[in-house]
Each structure stands twice: as structure tokens, then as C-alpha cells.
Amino acid sequence: MKQHDILIIGDGIVGLALAHALAKEDIDIAILSNSDLFARPKKQVLHSKRLDSGRETSAKNIQEYDQRVSAITLASEHLFKQLGVWEDISFRRVSPFRDMQVWDATGSGQIHFDSAWIGQTHLGHIIENSVMLAALQENLLSYSNVTYYPLRELTELMRPAEGVIVKTQQETIFTKLLIGADGANSWVRQQAGFMLKQQSYDQTAIIATVQTEHDHKETAWQRFMPTGPLAFLPLNHANQSSIVWSCEPMLAAEIMAYDDETFCQELGKALDFKLGQVLSSSVRQSFPLVMRHAERYIMENIALVGDAAHTIHPLAGQGLNLGLADVACLVKALQKNLSLNRPLGYMSFLRQYERERRIHNLLMIKAMNMFKHLFSNEHALLVSLRNNGLNGVDSLSWLKIFFMQQAAGIGA
Ligand SMILES: Cc1cc2nc3c(=O)[nH]c(=O)nc-3n(C[C@H](O)[C@H](O)[C@H](O)COP(=O)(O)OP(=O)(O)OC[C@H]3O[C@@H](n4cnc5c(N)ncnc54)[C@H](O)[C@@H]3O)c2cc1C
């Protein structure tokens, strides 16, 4: 039987970031996945190692981008810096955004956020998911205490005293601590019997990379329509953005069926032509949106992180950022166990992890539910309330600063 101090199931951004943070400790770590990081198709920019500093990283055309991108907060940037991977991420390709413009399609409500208000040069970065994965993967190779089991199908989970045993078709592995970083449909969560609260948002998100007539001015644009929010996230070429268009599933199916020309026309219109016409688009992908929240994040010798523990509407671009905050918090708990010579699965500090992260993630889930319901309602009173609310917050600088600090992950 193989043995590892910690076994992380899942090699997404959260699982790899966790492996990085733990690899710096004097422990033996393994990552097990049903996919293979090293066999994923890579675009040119992902192969690049650090070369000369003046390298051109702008995409020449929209097809060069990975369509899966994430808005990464200042707090997540800080974590990547601590892990020593930020340089490799930012060298490949990142797109800072310095401003946010949010407005209501029904009425006059609008709000503007400027990074200068919180004394920062930027509010965050838009980063292709494959860029973060490539940088994490490349750096992980430098650790000799990390083993990688790719392309595994998990078949069984057993819980003897002092650890967990998992079986795959190839091997049996004993670990002192099993971590489920295996995404929204987590096998670990289901096999270990964690209870889950789950509810469909009754919306589907459509994503694509688009070319626009006007410069995005390093601004994230978001329009709330009764059918759902539409976001244009600025990429590092001034006329290219990544879009997330969330709407009811029937409408999403119609939009997915549009030919390219109709899609571009409707998309430009849906953003009120703030960036002029949409000139071209990459292929589209769609994702049904579901809120999930595990009732516990830990049990004896097992912990959940990232989407395995919670999934949230992408309207505020927080899902991955919450997962990275889980990583920072769980690592602190495990470091305490190590420094006090306690077993890795010692529950007292793990409970602190669960308490701290669960309440934070729950508040974010509740805030997203509130936003979603508030903005998808056309009742006159609610329309007036939210328009006055937006304009009110926009005119109160202290409240605006508070919201911006929370969104950037640097609030108290
Ligand atoms: C449209 C959209 C837009 C978004 N935009 C943002 C944004 O702007 N900002 C943001 O912060 N978040 C955003 N998110 C959320 C973000 O994408 C996720 O929260 C994040 O990718 C989750 O990362 P993860 O590593 O926890 O899970 P995943 O990325 O799902 O990784 C899970 C890993 O586990 C592996 N795995 C799964 N099952 C098994 C198994 N049975 N055995 C072994 N391995 C397994 C998979 O191969 C995968 O590698 C968005 C989400 C959507 C849908």
C-alpha cells in the first residue's frame, strides 16, 4: 500500500495552490486526479518560460485566449505571490482592471468603482484559468516531496483509525489527511457523506472572448438586466474582453443557437453599446449555475476546499477567490498542527478552518442570492429601491470604499 502524509484529490487551481503551500513544509504530499495536467492542450503563451522582460503578451486574435478566465482579487494575487508563482503567472499573461462600471438596465441606477479610491493601482486582474494552472504546474515540478497520480478513477474510500484509505483501479493509498479539492461534484464529499445544500440559480452562464469596437479602458463593465447580469471583463488587448452573460436557461439556449453575427449584435445591444459594436466572438460555452454549500468542511482526517465545499453565482467573480482563501486558511491550521507536533488531522485547528471559512463563504452566498433576486425583479418598488440604492452607494464615498475593499478581498 502507498502512503502519503496528505493526499489532495483534484488538480484544479485550488488543489494545486494547496499542494504548493504545503510542499514548503517537511511532509510528503500527493495529488490524485481523474485528468492529466501534463496532457492538457496548451496554447503558445502557456509554454513560455521566463524569457526576456519585454515580451509581447497581447493576443493577436481572440481565439488565442482560453475562454475560461477568472477575475482575481488583490487577496488572491497576494497568495500567489506568497506561493512564489505570481511572477510566472503575470509573465505569461494577465490583464489588470482599474475600474468597474455597474448599472441597472431598468432605471438610472449606476455605480462606479475606481482603484485609486482604495489607494491601489488596480482592483484585480482578469487571468485565463489555463495560465494559472500552467504556472502552478511548472513550479510544482521543483518539489521532490510531491507525487502526482494522473488519470485515476477512484473506486473506494475507507476510514480506519488515524487516516483514510482510498482505492483506485491501479493502487491503494493510505493518507493521514485526505483533502477534497475535486470541484463541484466532489467524489470525496459524496463518499465521505458530507451533507450538501444545493439550489439551482435558474440561470445559465454563457462565456466567450470578444472583439469590441471601442477600448475597454481596463474597466470591468457589468449591466444588470431583469433576465440576469452581463459582464465584460477587460483582456490585455484594449479591444478584447471576456464576457459572462447569465440568463434564464431557455433564453440561454436561444442565445447559444444564434449565428455569430446575431450573437455579436445582441451582445452589443445587451451592453447598451458601451464598448460600441461587438465585432467578433470566439466559440461560446455555457454552464448551468448552481449554488452548493457543504454543511461541514471537515470530518475526522478529511477536509474540503474550493468548489468541493461551495459553488456560487459568478456575478461578482468570487468562486475561485473564495477557494484560494480556503487554501490560505487551511494551510495556517495545518501549520499549527505541525508546529505543535499534533497529528495532521487533529481536529481543533481544522475546526477553526471550518468556522472561519464557512461563515465567510455563507455570507458571500447570501449576498449573491440577494443581488440575483433584487436585480431579476421588475416590481416598480424594487426597481426604485435598487436604483436609489446604487446611486446612494455611488454618492457615499466611505460605503463605496468598504464595498471595494470587500470585493478586492482586503477588507477587515
Ligand atoms: C462562468 C463562470 C465564471 C466564473 N468566473 C469566476 C471569476 O471571475 N472569479 C472567480 O474567482 N471565480 C469564478 N468562477 C468560479 C471558478 O471557476 C471556480 O470556483 C474554480 O474554478 C474552482 O476551482 P477548484 O480547483 O475548486 O475546482 P475545479 O476547477 O473544478 O477542479 C477540480 C479538479 O478535480 C478533478 N476531479 C474532479 N472529480 C474527480 C474525481 N472523481 N477524481 C479525481 N479528480 C477529480 C478535476 O479533474 C479538476 O482538476 C466562475 C465560474 C463560472 C462557471
Tab-separated table of N, CA and C and ligand atoms in Angstrom, residues 9-15 32-35 40 68-72 129 152 154 181-184 187 205 207 233 244 287 289 305-308 314 317-322, ligand 1:
chain	number	residue	atom	x	y	z
A	9	ILE	N	-7.169	15.292	-3.520
A	9	ILE	CA	-7.880	14.795	-4.709
A	9	ILE	C	-8.307	16.019	-5.519
A	10	GLY	N	-7.807	16.115	-6.769
A	10	GLY	CA	-8.175	17.242	-7.633
A	10	GLY	C	-6.981	18.110	-7.963
A	11	ASP	N	-6.755	18.334	-9.260
A	11	ASP	CA	-5.618	19.163	-9.679
A	11	ASP	C	-6.093	20.428	-10.392
A	12	GLY	N	-7.209	21.003	-9.887
A	12	GLY	CA	-7.639	22.322	-10.363
A	12	GLY	C	-6.760	23.385	-9.702
A	13	ILE	N	-7.122	24.644	-9.907
A	13	ILE	CA	-6.287	25.743	-9.371
A	13	ILE	C	-6.210	25.660	-7.846
A	14	VAL	N	-7.332	25.318	-7.214
A	14	VAL	CA	-7.357	25.262	-5.742
A	14	VAL	C	-6.478	24.114	-5.223
A	15	GLY	N	-6.631	22.923	-5.818
A	15	GLY	CA	-5.821	21.769	-5.380
A	15	GLY	C	-4.332	22.021	-5.581
A	32	LEU	N	-3.939	13.534	-6.590
A	32	LEU	CA	-4.526	12.494	-7.432
A	32	LEU	C	-5.655	13.125	-8.241
A	33	SER	N	-5.692	12.806	-9.541
A	33	SER	CA	-6.731	13.410	-10.379
A	33	SER	C	-7.255	12.437	-11.419
A	34	ASN	N	-8.478	12.732	-11.865
A	34	ASN	CA	-9.026	11.936	-12.971
A	34	ASN	C	-8.564	12.487	-14.319
A	35	SER	N	-7.856	13.646	-14.299
A	35	SER	CA	-7.331	14.191	-15.556
A	35	SER	C	-5.802	14.143	-15.515
A	40	ARG	N	-2.885	18.250	-20.905
A	40	ARG	CA	-3.910	19.198	-21.345
A	40	ARG	C	-3.385	20.011	-22.522
A	68	ARG	N	-12.027	30.248	-20.477
A	68	ARG	CA	-12.241	30.238	-19.019
A	68	ARG	C	-11.271	31.230	-18.378
A	69	VAL	N	-11.799	32.326	-17.884
A	69	VAL	CA	-10.960	33.302	-17.190
A	69	VAL	C	-11.564	33.549	-15.810
A	70	SER	N	-10.759	34.102	-14.909
A	70	SER	CA	-11.286	34.465	-13.591
A	70	SER	C	-10.828	35.867	-13.238
A	71	ALA	N	-11.719	36.620	-12.596
A	71	ALA	CA	-11.333	37.908	-12.012
A	71	ALA	C	-10.651	37.568	-10.694
A	72	ILE	N	-9.392	37.914	-10.584
A	72	ILE	CA	-8.605	37.536	-9.405
A	72	ILE	C	-8.402	38.760	-8.515
A	129	ASN	N	-7.735	30.812	-16.811
A	129	ASN	CA	-7.541	29.709	-15.858
A	129	ASN	C	-6.341	28.854	-16.254
A	152	ARG	N	-6.616	8.881	-12.717
A	152	ARG	CA	-7.042	7.806	-11.821
A	152	ARG	C	-8.558	7.817	-11.675
A	154	LEU	N	-11.238	6.814	-8.982
A	154	LEU	CA	-11.369	6.415	-7.577
A	154	LEU	C	-12.506	5.409	-7.445
A	181	ALA	N	-10.393	18.448	-3.146
A	181	ALA	CA	-10.328	19.687	-3.956
A	181	ALA	C	-10.815	19.305	-5.340
A	182	ASP	N	-11.825	18.428	-5.359
A	182	ASP	CA	-12.235	17.815	-6.622
A	182	ASP	C	-13.513	18.436	-7.202
A	183	GLY	N	-13.685	19.725	-6.961
A	183	GLY	CA	-14.686	20.500	-7.690
A	183	GLY	C	-16.125	20.272	-7.264
A	184	ALA	N	-17.033	20.878	-8.056
A	184	ALA	CA	-18.444	20.985	-7.688
A	184	ALA	C	-19.110	19.638	-7.391
A	187	TRP	N	-16.183	13.890	-5.471
A	187	TRP	CA	-16.282	12.470	-5.100
A	187	TRP	C	-16.017	12.318	-3.607
A	205	ALA	N	-24.824	30.456	-17.492
A	205	ALA	CA	-23.828	31.474	-17.874
A	205	ALA	C	-23.241	31.106	-19.229
A	207	ILE	N	-20.220	32.021	-21.812
A	207	ILE	CA	-18.935	32.732	-21.848
A	207	ILE	C	-18.365	32.713	-23.266
A	233	LEU	N	-15.284	41.588	-19.191
A	233	LEU	CA	-14.067	41.666	-18.388
A	233	LEU	C	-12.897	41.982	-19.321
A	244	VAL	N	-19.296	37.219	-19.622
A	244	VAL	CA	-20.121	36.236	-18.899
A	244	VAL	C	-21.549	36.770	-18.946
A	287	PHE	N	-22.688	27.213	-18.985
A	287	PHE	CA	-22.620	26.495	-17.701
A	287	PHE	C	-23.894	26.729	-16.908
A	289	LEU	N	-25.933	27.287	-13.666
A	289	LEU	CA	-25.409	27.847	-12.407
A	289	LEU	C	-26.149	27.277	-11.197
A	305	VAL	N	-12.081	21.754	0.239
A	305	VAL	CA	-11.724	23.134	-0.131
A	305	VAL	C	-12.295	23.474	-1.510
A	306	GLY	N	-12.424	24.771	-1.775
A	306	GLY	CA	-12.817	25.254	-3.105
A	306	GLY	C	-14.217	24.798	-3.487
A	307	ASP	N	-14.408	24.551	-4.796
A	307	ASP	CA	-15.743	24.198	-5.289
A	307	ASP	C	-16.267	22.898	-4.682
A	308	ALA	N	-15.412	22.078	-4.127
A	308	ALA	CA	-15.886	20.861	-3.453
A	308	ALA	C	-16.724	21.241	-2.235
A	314	PRO	N	-21.501	33.434	-10.609
A	314	PRO	CA	-20.274	34.170	-10.983
A	314	PRO	C	-20.434	35.685	-11.090
A	317	GLY	N	-17.691	37.386	-9.508
A	317	GLY	CA	-16.365	36.823	-9.778
A	317	GLY	C	-15.646	36.407	-8.499
A	318	GLN	N	-16.320	35.650	-7.633
A	318	GLN	CA	-15.712	35.331	-6.333
A	318	GLN	C	-15.398	33.846	-6.114
A	319	GLY	N	-15.957	32.918	-6.933
A	319	GLY	CA	-15.847	31.480	-6.629
A	319	GLY	C	-14.421	31.012	-6.390
A	320	LEU	N	-13.550	31.281	-7.320
A	320	LEU	CA	-12.160	30.833	-7.171
A	320	LEU	C	-11.460	31.588	-6.045
A	321	ASN	N	-11.771	32.885	-5.932
A	321	ASN	CA	-11.139	33.672	-4.859
A	321	ASN	C	-11.494	33.106	-3.481
A	322	LEU	N	-12.738	32.641	-3.327
A	322	LEU	CA	-13.129	32.026	-2.047
A	322	LEU	C	-12.340	30.740	-1.828
B	1	LIG	C1	-18.946	31.086	-15.971
B	1	LIG	C2	-18.087	31.119	-14.728
B	1	LIG	C3	-17.313	32.232	-14.461
B	1	LIG	C4	-16.525	32.290	-13.317
B	1	LIG	N1	-15.794	33.407	-13.065
B	1	LIG	C5	-15.071	33.490	-11.933
B	1	LIG	C6	-14.315	34.660	-11.634
B	1	LIG	O1	-14.291	35.633	-12.394
B	1	LIG	N2	-13.605	34.698	-10.468
B	1	LIG	C7	-13.621	33.654	-9.595
B	1	LIG	O2	-12.986	33.758	-8.531
B	1	LIG	N3	-14.307	32.530	-9.856
B	1	LIG	C8	-15.023	32.421	-10.996
B	1	LIG	N4	-15.719	31.269	-11.278
B	1	LIG	C9	-15.631	30.126	-10.341
B	1	LIG	C10	-14.359	29.317	-10.577
B	1	LIG	O3	-14.274	28.927	-11.943
B	1	LIG	C11	-14.342	28.072	-9.683
B	1	LIG	O4	-14.698	28.447	-8.381
B	1	LIG	C12	-12.956	27.434	-9.637
B	1	LIG	O5	-12.508	27.117	-10.924
B	1	LIG	C13	-12.985	26.166	-8.780
B	1	LIG	O6	-11.695	25.613	-8.705
B	1	LIG	P1	-11.461	24.199	-7.981
B	1	LIG	O7	-9.995	23.908	-8.149
B	1	LIG	O8	-12.058	24.211	-6.625
B	1	LIG	O9	-12.338	23.166	-8.819
B	1	LIG	P2	-12.156	22.661	-10.327
B	1	LIG	O10	-11.537	23.691	-11.174
B	1	LIG	O11	-13.470	22.108	-10.730
B	1	LIG	O12	-11.086	21.477	-10.193
B	1	LIG	C14	-11.440	20.199	-9.716
B	1	LIG	C15	-10.357	19.206	-10.096
B	1	LIG	O13	-10.697	17.928	-9.550
B	1	LIG	C16	-10.555	16.922	-10.535
B	1	LIG	N5	-11.575	15.903	-10.233
B	1	LIG	C17	-12.912	16.028	-10.295
B	1	LIG	N6	-13.513	14.863	-9.958
B	1	LIG	C18	-12.537	13.992	-9.666
B	1	LIG	C19	-12.512	12.617	-9.269
B	1	LIG	N7	-13.638	11.897	-9.096
B	1	LIG	N8	-11.310	12.020	-9.078
B	1	LIG	C20	-10.171	12.715	-9.247
B	1	LIG	N9	-10.123	14.015	-9.627
B	1	LIG	C21	-11.293	14.647	-9.826
B	1	LIG	C22	-10.789	17.616	-11.878
B	1	LIG	O14	-10.093	16.975	-12.913
B	1	LIG	C23	-10.210	19.006	-11.606
B	1	LIG	O15	-8.853	19.056	-11.926
B	1	LIG	C24	-16.507	31.187	-12.415
B	1	LIG	C25	-17.276	30.057	-12.688
B	1	LIG	C26	-18.066	30.012	-13.832
B	1	LIG	C27	-18.903	28.787	-14.115
